[in-house]
Amino acid sequence: MKKQIKELTCRALHNAVAAYYVLDYLAHSFPVQLYEPFTAEGNLSSRPVFRDGQPVESREAVARRNELIERLASLPPVPGALDQIVQRFGTDLVAEVTGRSRRLVRWGDRLAVENRAASANLAETAAFMDDLKRVLVFSEAGGTGRSYHAELSARNRRLRVHYLLEPGWKADAAIQGLGRTNRTNQAQPPLFRPIATDVKAEKRFLSTIARRLDTLGAITRGQRQTGGQGLFRPEDNLESHYARDALRQLYLLLVRGKIEGCSLQIFEDATGLKLMDANGIKDELPPITTFLNRLLALTIDLQGVLFTAFEQLLNAKVEGAIASGVYDVGLETLQAESFVVTDRRPIYTHPATRAETRLLTVTERRRNRPVTLDQARDYLADARAVLLLNERSGRAAVQLPAPSLMLDDGEIERRVRLIRPMEHHHASMKMMDESHWQPADRETFAAAWNGEVVDVPEFADSILHIVAGLLLPIWKRLPNDSTRVYRLQTDEGERIIGRRVSPAWAANACANGASSLTPQEAFSALMEGRTVLDLAEDLQLRRVRVMGTHRIELSGFTDAMRDRLRAYGLFSEIISWKLRMFVPSDATGAAVLAKVLDHYPVVRIGEREAA
């Protein structure tokens, strides 16, 4: 029955819209005037033919126009989204809350027009909330003054999966619609799913609503995260400064001929945008909004080529910013099993108001949720998945394909994704070829994987250092590598909002200086990657990445120190014909580090610059 509704509505829509607009456009705008060739000053040209002052039509062009009109008129109608949903699932399953007063339905083998009463929307809403209908479709007419969330008092407390089909251009209206399924007193929050086709330029519209939602959230709530409802990813905003940087890099690659499938000439001819002048590449290149608008006029294939290259560059910019901790996500809420404030120290007091800036030491406890063996095996549903075992460490991993990365010089870096029990990361194919990862059979893989899962503790504790209270007077004294603002709630109910700082900054901010950093805190700070410890006798500890994994490396040692350092528990490897020494990254690392710091005290605590 639902299919018939959709077909009828779609046919009516097709005939009314497609016939009226497309066919009428062809009838009046298709070029049918006859032209004749002529020669002027040795140049062959053409001109329109007139007879008795009237233009002469080309019989061939008229025949082609009529044939095209007949072909378009004979095409099957394209259903609208609403009618497709109603037709696919049926009116017995779909509750429709829209402004339509009439719709096409199928009764048996016939199509009929159904009149909808003014109270139809109330009845449809009640049917959905009472779990009589599983699917709800609502438009802007049903997007205000109603609630469709998993209310605790309703029969239907199922998880809502909210598909955002047509977000429109009004950010406040989009928030109204999103708020219908995400409200207080609900059993569970919904899952938001923006819908887009594989036509690349369509992301232009999602980008606009994402930017406006973020802007509206920053104005009304003081945080971009709340405005966008967590619906969009950083890459979805195509008008951010990351996107502008990626676009300029795309222009440079086009000029150098590094974009496969689109030369500079093809790009300029298709978009009408000029990147070069007499002096070379222009200083004022076309802005991001112009580029995105011109994409809409390109062929689907050319859209795919340009937008794919642009997306790869944008993803690389965003991933780099997130990895280095400089990506601004606004006010971010920290969540864990437990937060306990273990130390409070005032580090600044305002002379006039006596308001304090405090350095808080917070113990964070998170529940470890390792990937089980069954979950790891589920990845084998992808035919490209490979089970791996590290010959040196005995660790197991699942290798999956990952998006390639476009480097600054236009080269494509092929990458894979490694899934491990407690982590996952990306690695280049070149790095994998040089590593000790080898394919493994299922039995060997299962034994190694389960061995790692068993060793994972139920909880993991870590130390956070939060600067809270009065921040503006000392804002410039805080680390400039990350300006993120976090909020959390402790077990006692205390709400904390402030800037997170590294253990190195916290140690230097206290009166005791470097001695206030315990071996466990030093180990955690080094593994976090933002701290460098300078030790006595010109030794230095810092985090490095070797074969895709993070390690703590001790550099600056002499030949006479090797045996002593090995006795402390450090291990060595020869990498690129050079001996390097590392602190174990497992549970024994803090104890090994304590022995090193006992013999080689910390001279200075430094902070690594963001990559």
Coordinates of C-alpha atoms in Angstrom, one line a residue:
M1 CA 0.0 0.0 0.0
K2 CA 2.8 2.3 0.8
K3 CA 4.5 1.8 -2.5
Q4 CA 1.4 2.8 -4.3
I5 CA 1.1 6.0 -2.3
K6 CA 4.6 6.9 -3.2
E7 CA 4.2 6.1 -6.8
L8 CA 1.1 8.1 -7.2
T9 CA 2.4 11.1 -5.3
C10 CA 5.7 10.9 -7.2
R11 CA 3.9 10.7 -10.6
A12 CA 1.8 13.7 -9.7
L13 CA 4.9 15.5 -8.6
H14 CA 6.9 14.4 -11.6
N15 CA 4.2 15.5 -14.0
A16 CA 3.6 18.8 -12.3
V17 CA 7.2 19.7 -11.7
A18 CA 9.3 17.9 -14.2
A19 CA 6.8 18.4 -17.1
Y20 CA 6.2 22.0 -16.3
Y21 CA 9.8 23.0 -15.7
V22 CA 12.0 20.7 -17.7
L23 CA 9.8 20.0 -20.6
D24 CA 8.7 23.6 -20.9
Y25 CA 12.3 24.7 -20.7
L26 CA 13.2 22.4 -23.6
A27 CA 10.2 23.5 -25.7
H28 CA 11.2 27.2 -25.5
S29 CA 15.0 27.2 -25.0
F30 CA 16.3 24.3 -27.2
P31 CA 18.3 26.0 -30.0
V32 CA 16.5 25.2 -33.3
Q33 CA 17.4 28.2 -35.4
L34 CA 19.2 27.4 -38.7
Y35 CA 22.7 28.8 -39.2
E36 CA 24.7 29.1 -42.4
P37 CA 28.5 29.3 -42.9
F38 CA 30.1 32.3 -44.5
T39 CA 33.7 33.6 -44.9
A40 CA 34.8 37.1 -43.8
E41 CA 38.4 38.2 -44.4
G42 CA 39.4 34.6 -44.8
N43 CA 37.8 33.4 -41.6
L44 CA 35.0 30.8 -41.6
S45 CA 32.1 31.8 -39.4
S46 CA 28.4 31.1 -39.1
R47 CA 25.3 33.3 -38.9
P48 CA 21.6 32.8 -38.4
V49 CA 19.4 32.4 -41.5
F50 CA 16.4 34.7 -42.0
R51 CA 13.6 34.6 -44.6
D52 CA 11.4 37.6 -45.1
G53 CA 12.7 38.9 -41.8
Q54 CA 11.7 35.7 -39.9
P55 CA 14.2 33.2 -38.5
V56 CA 14.4 29.9 -40.2
E57 CA 14.2 26.7 -38.1
S58 CA 16.5 23.7 -38.6
R59 CA 14.4 20.6 -39.3
E60 CA 17.1 18.4 -37.8
A61 CA 17.2 20.5 -34.5
V62 CA 13.5 20.5 -34.3
A63 CA 13.4 16.7 -34.7
R64 CA 16.0 16.3 -32.0
R65 CA 14.1 18.6 -29.6
N66 CA 10.9 16.7 -30.1
E67 CA 12.6 13.4 -29.7
L68 CA 14.2 14.6 -26.4
I69 CA 10.9 15.9 -25.1
E70 CA 9.2 12.5 -25.9
R71 CA 12.0 10.6 -24.2
L72 CA 11.8 12.7 -21.0
A73 CA 8.0 12.5 -21.0
S74 CA 8.2 8.7 -21.2
L75 CA 10.6 8.3 -18.3
P76 CA 9.2 6.8 -15.1
P77 CA 8.5 9.3 -12.4
V78 CA 11.1 9.8 -9.6
P79 CA 9.4 9.5 -6.2
G80 CA 9.9 12.0 -3.5
A81 CA 11.6 11.0 -0.3
L82 CA 8.4 11.1 1.8
D83 CA 6.5 9.0 -0.6
Q84 CA 9.3 6.5 -0.9
I85 CA 9.3 6.0 2.8
V86 CA 5.5 5.7 3.1
Q87 CA 5.4 3.4 0.1
R88 CA 8.3 1.2 1.3
F89 CA 7.0 0.6 4.8
G90 CA 3.3 1.3 4.5
T91 CA 0.9 3.5 6.4
D92 CA 0.4 0.8 9.0
L93 CA 4.1 1.3 10.1
V94 CA 4.7 4.9 9.2
A95 CA 3.3 7.9 11.1
E96 CA 3.3 11.0 9.0
V97 CA 3.3 14.4 10.8
T98 CA 3.4 16.9 8.0
G99 CA 1.3 19.7 6.5
R100 CA -0.2 17.6 3.8
S101 CA -4.0 17.5 3.7
R102 CA -4.1 15.0 0.8
R103 CA -2.0 12.1 -0.3
L104 CA -2.1 9.2 -2.6
V105 CA -2.7 5.7 -1.2
R106 CA -3.2 2.3 -2.7
W107 CA -6.4 0.4 -2.0
G108 CA -6.0 -3.1 -3.3
D109 CA -5.0 -2.7 -6.9
R110 CA -6.2 0.9 -7.2
L111 CA -4.6 4.2 -6.4
A112 CA -6.8 6.7 -4.5
V113 CA -6.5 10.2 -3.1
E114 CA -6.8 10.2 0.7
N115 CA -8.0 13.3 2.5
R116 CA -6.2 13.9 5.9
A117 CA -8.1 15.6 8.6
A118 CA -6.7 18.5 10.6
S119 CA -6.4 16.1 13.6
A120 CA -4.4 13.5 11.6
N121 CA -1.1 14.7 13.0
L122 CA -2.2 14.3 16.6
A123 CA -3.4 10.7 15.9
E124 CA -0.1 9.9 14.1
T125 CA 2.0 11.2 16.9
A126 CA 0.0 9.2 19.5
A127 CA 0.4 6.1 17.4
F128 CA 4.1 6.5 17.3
M129 CA 4.5 7.2 21.0
D130 CA 2.2 4.3 21.9
D131 CA 4.5 2.0 19.8
L132 CA 1.7 1.2 17.3
K133 CA 3.8 2.6 14.4
R134 CA 7.6 2.1 14.3
V135 CA 8.5 4.9 11.8
L136 CA 7.9 8.6 12.2
V137 CA 8.3 11.1 9.4
F138 CA 7.9 14.8 10.3
S139 CA 8.5 18.0 8.4
E140 CA 8.9 21.6 9.5
A141 CA 5.1 21.6 10.1
G142 CA 5.6 18.9 12.8
G143 CA 9.0 20.2 14.1
T144 CA 7.6 22.6 16.6
G145 CA 5.5 22.1 19.7
R146 CA 5.7 18.3 19.7
S147 CA 7.9 15.7 21.4
Y148 CA 9.0 12.4 19.8
H149 CA 11.7 11.4 22.3
A150 CA 12.0 8.1 24.2
E151 CA 9.9 9.5 27.1
L152 CA 9.9 7.4 30.2
S153 CA 6.1 7.7 30.5
A154 CA 5.5 6.6 26.9
R155 CA 5.1 3.0 25.7
N156 CA 7.6 3.5 22.9
R157 CA 10.9 3.9 24.6
R158 CA 13.0 2.4 21.8
L159 CA 16.2 4.0 20.6
R160 CA 15.4 6.8 18.2
V161 CA 17.5 6.9 15.0
H162 CA 16.9 10.4 13.7
Y163 CA 17.7 10.7 10.0
L164 CA 18.2 14.4 8.9
L165 CA 17.0 14.3 5.3
E166 CA 16.5 17.9 4.4
P167 CA 18.2 20.2 7.0
G168 CA 17.4 23.4 5.1
W169 CA 19.3 26.6 5.5
K170 CA 18.0 27.9 8.8
A171 CA 20.1 26.7 11.8
D172 CA 17.5 27.6 14.4
A173 CA 14.8 25.6 12.5
A174 CA 17.2 22.6 12.3
I175 CA 17.8 22.8 16.1
Q176 CA 14.0 22.8 16.6
G177 CA 13.7 19.6 14.5
L178 CA 16.6 17.9 16.2
G179 CA 15.2 18.9 19.6
R180 CA 12.0 16.9 19.0
T181 CA 13.8 13.6 19.6
N182 CA 16.4 14.7 22.2
R183 CA 14.7 16.0 25.4
T184 CA 14.7 15.6 29.1
N185 CA 13.0 12.7 30.9
Q186 CA 14.0 10.2 28.2
A187 CA 15.1 6.6 28.4
Q188 CA 18.0 7.2 26.0
P189 CA 19.3 9.9 23.7
P190 CA 18.8 9.5 19.9
L191 CA 21.3 8.7 17.2
F192 CA 21.5 11.5 14.6
R193 CA 22.2 10.5 11.1
P194 CA 22.7 13.2 8.4
I195 CA 21.8 11.9 4.9
A196 CA 23.8 12.7 1.7
T197 CA 24.1 11.0 -1.6
D198 CA 27.4 10.1 -3.3
V199 CA 27.3 13.4 -5.3
K200 CA 30.3 15.1 -3.7
A201 CA 29.0 18.7 -4.2
E202 CA 26.0 17.9 -2.0
K203 CA 28.2 18.2 1.0
R204 CA 28.1 21.9 0.3
F205 CA 24.7 22.1 1.8
L206 CA 25.6 20.0 4.9
S207 CA 28.6 22.3 5.4
T208 CA 26.4 25.4 5.5
I209 CA 24.1 24.0 8.1
A210 CA 27.0 22.7 10.1
R211 CA 28.7 26.1 10.1
R212 CA 25.5 27.9 11.1
L213 CA 24.7 25.4 13.8
D214 CA 28.2 25.9 15.3
T215 CA 27.8 29.6 15.1
L216 CA 24.4 29.6 16.7
G217 CA 25.6 27.4 19.5
A218 CA 28.6 29.7 20.2
I219 CA 26.3 32.7 20.4
T220 CA 23.4 31.2 22.4
R221 CA 25.3 28.7 24.7
G222 CA 28.9 29.8 24.6
Q223 CA 30.0 26.5 23.2
R224 CA 30.1 25.2 19.6
Q225 CA 29.6 21.6 20.8
T226 CA 26.1 22.3 22.1
G227 CA 25.1 24.2 19.0
G228 CA 25.9 21.4 16.6
Q229 CA 24.4 18.8 18.9
G230 CA 27.5 16.7 18.2
L231 CA 25.9 15.9 14.8
F232 CA 28.6 17.0 12.5
R233 CA 32.3 16.1 12.3
P234 CA 35.1 18.6 12.0
E235 CA 35.5 17.7 8.3
D236 CA 31.8 18.5 7.7
N237 CA 32.4 22.2 8.0
L238 CA 33.9 23.1 4.7
E239 CA 34.2 26.8 5.5
S240 CA 36.6 26.6 8.5
H241 CA 40.2 27.8 8.5
Y242 CA 41.3 24.2 8.0
A243 CA 39.2 24.0 4.9
R244 CA 40.6 27.3 3.6
D245 CA 44.2 26.0 4.2
A246 CA 43.3 22.8 2.4
L247 CA 41.8 24.7 -0.5
R248 CA 44.9 26.8 -1.0
Q249 CA 47.0 23.7 -1.0
L250 CA 44.6 22.2 -3.6
Y251 CA 45.2 25.2 -5.8
L252 CA 49.0 24.8 -5.5
L253 CA 48.7 21.1 -6.5
L254 CA 46.5 22.0 -9.5
V255 CA 49.1 24.5 -10.7
R256 CA 51.9 21.9 -10.3
G257 CA 49.8 19.3 -12.2
K258 CA 49.7 16.9 -9.2
I259 CA 45.9 16.3 -9.2
E260 CA 45.3 13.1 -11.2
G261 CA 42.4 13.4 -13.6
C262 CA 42.1 17.2 -13.6
S263 CA 44.7 19.5 -15.1
L264 CA 44.9 23.2 -14.5
Q265 CA 43.4 23.9 -17.9
I266 CA 40.4 21.5 -17.3
F267 CA 39.8 23.1 -13.9
E268 CA 39.9 26.7 -15.2
D269 CA 37.7 25.9 -18.2
A270 CA 35.1 24.0 -16.1
T271 CA 34.9 26.4 -13.1
G272 CA 35.7 29.7 -14.8
L273 CA 38.2 30.4 -12.0
K274 CA 41.7 31.7 -12.8
L275 CA 44.6 30.7 -10.6
M276 CA 47.4 32.2 -12.7
D277 CA 48.3 35.6 -13.9
A278 CA 51.3 37.1 -15.7
N279 CA 53.4 36.8 -12.5
G280 CA 52.5 33.2 -11.7
I281 CA 50.0 32.0 -9.2
K282 CA 47.7 34.8 -7.9
D283 CA 48.0 36.3 -4.5
E284 CA 44.2 36.6 -4.2
L285 CA 42.9 33.1 -5.0
P286 CA 39.2 32.3 -5.2
P287 CA 37.6 32.0 -1.8
I288 CA 36.2 28.7 -0.4
T289 CA 32.6 29.8 -0.9
T290 CA 33.2 30.5 -4.6
F291 CA 35.0 27.2 -5.1
L292 CA 32.1 25.2 -3.4
N293 CA 29.5 27.0 -5.5
R294 CA 31.3 26.3 -8.7
L295 CA 31.6 22.6 -7.8
L296 CA 27.8 22.4 -8.1
A297 CA 28.0 23.2 -11.8
L298 CA 30.6 20.5 -12.7
T299 CA 30.0 17.0 -14.0
I300 CA 29.6 14.3 -11.4
D301 CA 33.0 12.7 -12.3
L302 CA 34.9 16.0 -12.1
Q303 CA 33.2 16.8 -8.8
G304 CA 34.4 13.4 -7.5
V305 CA 38.0 14.1 -8.6
L306 CA 38.3 17.6 -7.2
F307 CA 36.3 17.0 -4.0
T308 CA 38.1 13.7 -3.2
A309 CA 41.5 15.6 -3.4
F310 CA 40.1 18.4 -1.3
E311 CA 38.7 16.0 1.3
Q312 CA 42.0 14.2 1.7
L313 CA 43.8 17.5 2.2
L314 CA 41.1 18.7 4.7
N315 CA 41.2 15.4 6.6
A316 CA 45.0 15.6 6.9
K317 CA 44.7 19.2 8.3
V318 CA 42.0 18.2 10.9
E319 CA 43.7 15.0 11.9
G320 CA 47.0 16.8 12.4
A321 CA 45.3 19.5 14.5
I322 CA 43.5 16.9 16.7
A323 CA 46.6 14.8 17.1
S324 CA 48.7 17.8 18.2
G325 CA 45.9 18.9 20.6
V326 CA 45.4 22.3 18.9
Y327 CA 42.0 21.6 17.4
D328 CA 39.4 23.8 19.1
V329 CA 36.2 21.9 20.0
G330 CA 34.8 24.5 22.3
L331 CA 33.8 23.4 25.8
E332 CA 34.4 19.7 26.1
T333 CA 32.9 17.5 28.8
L334 CA 35.1 14.8 30.4
Q335 CA 33.4 11.5 31.3
A336 CA 34.8 8.7 33.4
E337 CA 33.8 6.3 36.2
S338 CA 35.2 8.5 38.9
F339 CA 36.8 12.0 39.4
V340 CA 38.5 12.7 42.8
V341 CA 40.3 15.9 43.6
T342 CA 43.4 14.9 45.5
D343 CA 45.2 18.3 45.7
R344 CA 44.4 22.0 45.5
R345 CA 47.0 24.7 45.2
P346 CA 46.4 28.5 44.7
I347 CA 48.7 29.8 42.0
Y348 CA 47.3 33.3 41.6
T349 CA 45.2 35.7 43.7
H350 CA 43.6 38.8 42.2
P351 CA 44.8 41.8 44.2
A352 CA 41.4 43.7 44.1
T353 CA 38.8 40.9 44.3
R354 CA 40.9 38.3 46.1
A355 CA 39.6 35.7 43.6
E356 CA 41.9 32.8 43.2
T357 CA 43.2 30.7 40.4
R358 CA 43.7 27.1 41.6
L359 CA 45.7 24.2 40.3
L360 CA 43.7 21.0 40.9
T361 CA 45.1 17.5 40.8
V362 CA 42.3 15.1 39.8
T363 CA 42.5 11.3 39.8
E364 CA 40.5 10.0 36.9
R365 CA 39.3 6.4 36.8
R366 CA 38.1 4.9 33.5
R367 CA 36.7 1.5 32.9
N368 CA 38.7 -0.4 30.4
R369 CA 36.6 -1.8 27.6
P370 CA 39.0 -4.0 25.5
V371 CA 37.9 -5.3 22.1
T372 CA 36.9 -9.0 22.7
L373 CA 38.0 -11.8 20.4
D374 CA 34.5 -12.1 19.0
Q375 CA 34.4 -8.4 18.2
A376 CA 37.9 -8.7 16.6
R377 CA 36.6 -11.6 14.4
D378 CA 33.7 -9.5 13.3
Y379 CA 36.1 -7.3 11.4
L380 CA 36.7 -10.4 9.1
A381 CA 33.4 -9.6 7.5
D382 CA 35.5 -7.2 5.4
A383 CA 37.3 -9.4 2.9
R384 CA 40.3 -7.1 3.1
A385 CA 40.8 -7.6 6.8
V386 CA 44.0 -9.4 7.8
L387 CA 44.9 -11.1 11.2
L388 CA 48.5 -10.1 12.3
L389 CA 51.0 -11.1 14.9
N390 CA 54.0 -9.1 15.9
E391 CA 57.0 -11.5 15.7
R392 CA 59.0 -9.5 18.3
S393 CA 56.4 -8.6 20.9
G394 CA 53.9 -11.3 20.4
R395 CA 51.0 -8.8 20.2
A396 CA 48.0 -9.4 17.9
A397 CA 46.2 -6.9 15.7
V398 CA 43.6 -6.8 12.9
Q399 CA 44.6 -4.9 9.8
L400 CA 41.9 -3.0 8.0
P401 CA 42.1 -0.6 5.0
A402 CA 42.2 3.1 5.8
P403 CA 41.7 6.2 3.8
S404 CA 44.9 7.4 2.0
L405 CA 46.5 10.6 3.0
M406 CA 47.6 13.3 0.6
L407 CA 50.9 14.8 1.6
D408 CA 51.8 18.5 1.1
D409 CA 53.7 17.7 -2.0
G410 CA 50.7 16.0 -3.6
E411 CA 52.0 12.4 -3.1
I412 CA 49.4 9.8 -1.9
E413 CA 50.4 7.9 1.2
R414 CA 48.6 4.5 1.4
R415 CA 47.6 3.7 5.0
V416 CA 46.1 0.8 7.0
R417 CA 44.3 0.8 10.4
L418 CA 45.5 -1.5 13.1
I419 CA 42.9 -2.6 15.7
R420 CA 44.3 -3.8 19.0
P421 CA 42.5 -4.8 22.3
M422 CA 43.0 -1.4 23.8
E423 CA 43.9 1.0 21.0
H424 CA 43.8 1.5 17.3
H425 CA 46.0 3.7 15.1
H426 CA 46.9 4.3 11.5
A427 CA 50.2 3.3 9.8
S428 CA 51.5 3.8 6.3
M429 CA 52.1 0.8 4.1
K430 CA 55.8 1.6 4.0
M431 CA 56.0 1.5 7.8
M432 CA 54.1 -1.9 7.8
D433 CA 56.6 -3.3 5.3
E434 CA 59.5 -2.4 7.7
S435 CA 57.8 -3.7 10.9
H436 CA 57.6 -7.1 12.5
W437 CA 53.9 -7.6 11.8
Q438 CA 53.2 -10.8 10.0
P439 CA 50.0 -12.6 8.9
A440 CA 48.8 -15.2 11.5
D441 CA 46.3 -18.1 11.5
R442 CA 43.2 -17.9 13.5
E443 CA 44.3 -20.2 16.4
T444 CA 47.6 -18.3 17.0
F445 CA 45.8 -15.0 16.7
A446 CA 43.1 -16.0 19.1
A447 CA 45.6 -17.2 21.8
A448 CA 47.7 -14.0 21.5
W449 CA 44.6 -11.7 21.5
N450 CA 43.0 -13.5 24.6
G451 CA 46.3 -13.3 26.4
E452 CA 46.3 -9.5 26.0
V453 CA 42.6 -9.1 27.0
V454 CA 43.1 -11.1 30.2
D455 CA 46.0 -8.9 31.3
V456 CA 43.9 -5.7 30.9
P457 CA 42.8 -4.4 34.3
E458 CA 39.2 -3.6 35.0
F459 CA 40.0 0.1 35.6
A460 CA 42.8 2.5 34.6
D461 CA 43.7 5.5 36.8
S462 CA 45.3 8.6 35.5
I463 CA 46.2 12.1 36.9
L464 CA 44.7 15.3 35.4
H465 CA 45.9 18.8 36.2
I466 CA 43.2 21.4 35.8
V467 CA 43.7 25.2 36.2
A468 CA 40.3 26.5 37.4
G469 CA 38.8 29.6 38.9
L470 CA 40.0 33.0 37.7
L471 CA 41.7 32.3 34.4
L472 CA 41.7 35.6 32.4
P473 CA 44.5 37.3 34.4
I474 CA 46.9 34.4 33.9
W475 CA 45.6 33.2 30.4
K476 CA 48.9 34.1 28.8
R477 CA 50.9 32.2 31.3
L478 CA 49.0 29.0 30.5
P479 CA 50.4 26.6 27.8
N480 CA 49.6 27.9 24.3
D481 CA 49.8 24.5 22.6
S482 CA 46.1 23.8 23.4
T483 CA 43.4 26.2 24.4
R484 CA 40.7 23.6 25.1
V485 CA 38.4 24.3 28.0
Y486 CA 37.1 21.2 29.9
R487 CA 34.4 20.6 32.4
L488 CA 33.8 17.7 34.7
Q489 CA 31.9 16.7 37.8
T490 CA 33.6 15.0 40.8
D491 CA 32.2 12.1 42.9
E492 CA 31.3 14.7 45.5
G493 CA 29.2 16.6 43.0
E494 CA 31.6 19.5 42.6
R495 CA 31.6 21.0 39.0
I496 CA 34.9 22.1 37.6
I497 CA 35.5 24.1 34.5
G498 CA 39.1 25.0 33.5
R499 CA 42.1 24.5 31.3
R500 CA 44.0 21.2 31.4
V501 CA 47.7 21.6 31.7
S502 CA 50.6 19.1 31.5
P503 CA 52.3 17.6 34.6
A504 CA 55.4 19.5 33.5
W505 CA 53.6 22.9 33.6
A506 CA 51.9 21.9 36.9
A507 CA 55.3 20.9 38.5
N508 CA 56.9 24.2 37.4
A509 CA 54.0 26.2 38.6
C510 CA 54.4 24.9 42.2
A511 CA 57.0 26.1 44.5
N512 CA 58.8 22.8 44.8
G513 CA 59.6 22.8 41.1
A514 CA 60.9 19.6 39.5
S515 CA 61.0 17.6 42.8
S516 CA 57.2 17.6 43.0
L517 CA 57.0 15.3 40.0
T518 CA 56.9 11.6 41.3
P519 CA 58.1 8.7 39.1
Q520 CA 54.6 7.7 38.4
E521 CA 53.6 11.2 37.4
A522 CA 56.7 11.5 35.3
F523 CA 55.9 8.2 33.5
S524 CA 52.3 9.4 32.8
A525 CA 53.6 12.8 31.6
L526 CA 56.1 11.2 29.2
M527 CA 53.5 8.7 27.8
E528 CA 51.1 11.6 27.3
G529 CA 53.7 13.0 24.9
R530 CA 53.8 16.7 25.9
T531 CA 56.7 16.5 28.5
V532 CA 60.4 16.4 28.1
L533 CA 62.6 15.6 31.1
D534 CA 66.2 16.8 31.1
L535 CA 68.3 14.7 33.5
A536 CA 71.7 15.0 35.0
E537 CA 74.7 14.2 32.9
D538 CA 73.0 15.5 29.7
L539 CA 70.4 12.7 29.6
Q540 CA 66.9 13.4 28.2
L541 CA 63.6 11.5 28.3
R542 CA 60.9 12.0 25.8
R543 CA 58.2 10.0 24.0
V544 CA 58.9 8.8 20.4
R545 CA 57.1 6.7 17.9
V546 CA 58.8 3.5 16.8
M547 CA 57.2 1.1 14.4
G548 CA 53.8 2.6 15.0
T549 CA 53.9 2.4 18.8
H550 CA 54.8 5.0 21.4
R551 CA 57.9 4.5 23.5
I552 CA 59.8 6.5 26.1
E553 CA 63.4 7.0 24.8
L554 CA 66.4 7.9 26.9
S555 CA 69.0 9.8 24.8
G556 CA 72.4 11.3 25.5
F557 CA 73.8 8.2 27.3
T558 CA 77.5 7.3 26.9
D559 CA 79.2 3.9 26.5
A560 CA 79.9 3.7 30.2
M561 CA 76.2 4.1 31.1
R562 CA 74.9 1.2 29.0
D563 CA 75.3 -1.7 31.4
R564 CA 74.0 0.4 34.3
L565 CA 70.9 1.5 32.4
R566 CA 70.2 -2.1 31.3
A567 CA 70.4 -3.1 35.0
Y568 CA 67.8 -0.5 35.8
G569 CA 65.4 -2.3 33.4
L570 CA 65.9 -0.3 30.1
F571 CA 66.1 -2.2 26.9
S572 CA 67.9 -1.4 23.7
E573 CA 67.4 -1.8 20.0
I574 CA 69.6 -1.0 17.0
I575 CA 67.5 1.1 14.6
S576 CA 69.0 2.5 11.4
W577 CA 72.5 1.3 12.6
K578 CA 72.2 3.3 15.8
L579 CA 71.8 2.0 19.4
R580 CA 68.7 3.4 21.2
M581 CA 67.5 2.8 24.7
F582 CA 63.9 2.8 25.9
V583 CA 61.9 2.6 29.1
P584 CA 59.4 -0.2 29.1
S585 CA 55.9 1.1 28.3
D586 CA 54.0 -1.5 30.3
A587 CA 53.2 -1.7 34.0
T588 CA 56.9 -1.9 35.0
G589 CA 57.8 1.4 33.3
A590 CA 57.2 3.6 36.4
A591 CA 59.4 1.4 38.6
V592 CA 62.2 1.4 36.0
L593 CA 61.9 5.2 35.6
A594 CA 62.1 5.6 39.4
K595 CA 65.6 3.9 39.4
V596 CA 66.7 6.1 36.6
L597 CA 65.5 9.3 38.3
D598 CA 67.1 8.2 41.6
H599 CA 70.5 8.1 40.0
Y600 CA 70.0 10.9 37.4
P601 CA 67.8 13.5 39.0
V602 CA 65.6 15.8 36.9
V603 CA 67.3 19.1 36.1
R604 CA 64.5 20.7 34.1
I605 CA 61.0 19.9 33.0
G606 CA 60.1 21.1 29.6
E607 CA 57.1 21.0 27.4
R608 CA 57.2 19.7 23.8
E609 CA 55.8 22.0 21.1
A610 CA 52.7 20.8 19.4
A611 CA 53.4 19.0 16.1

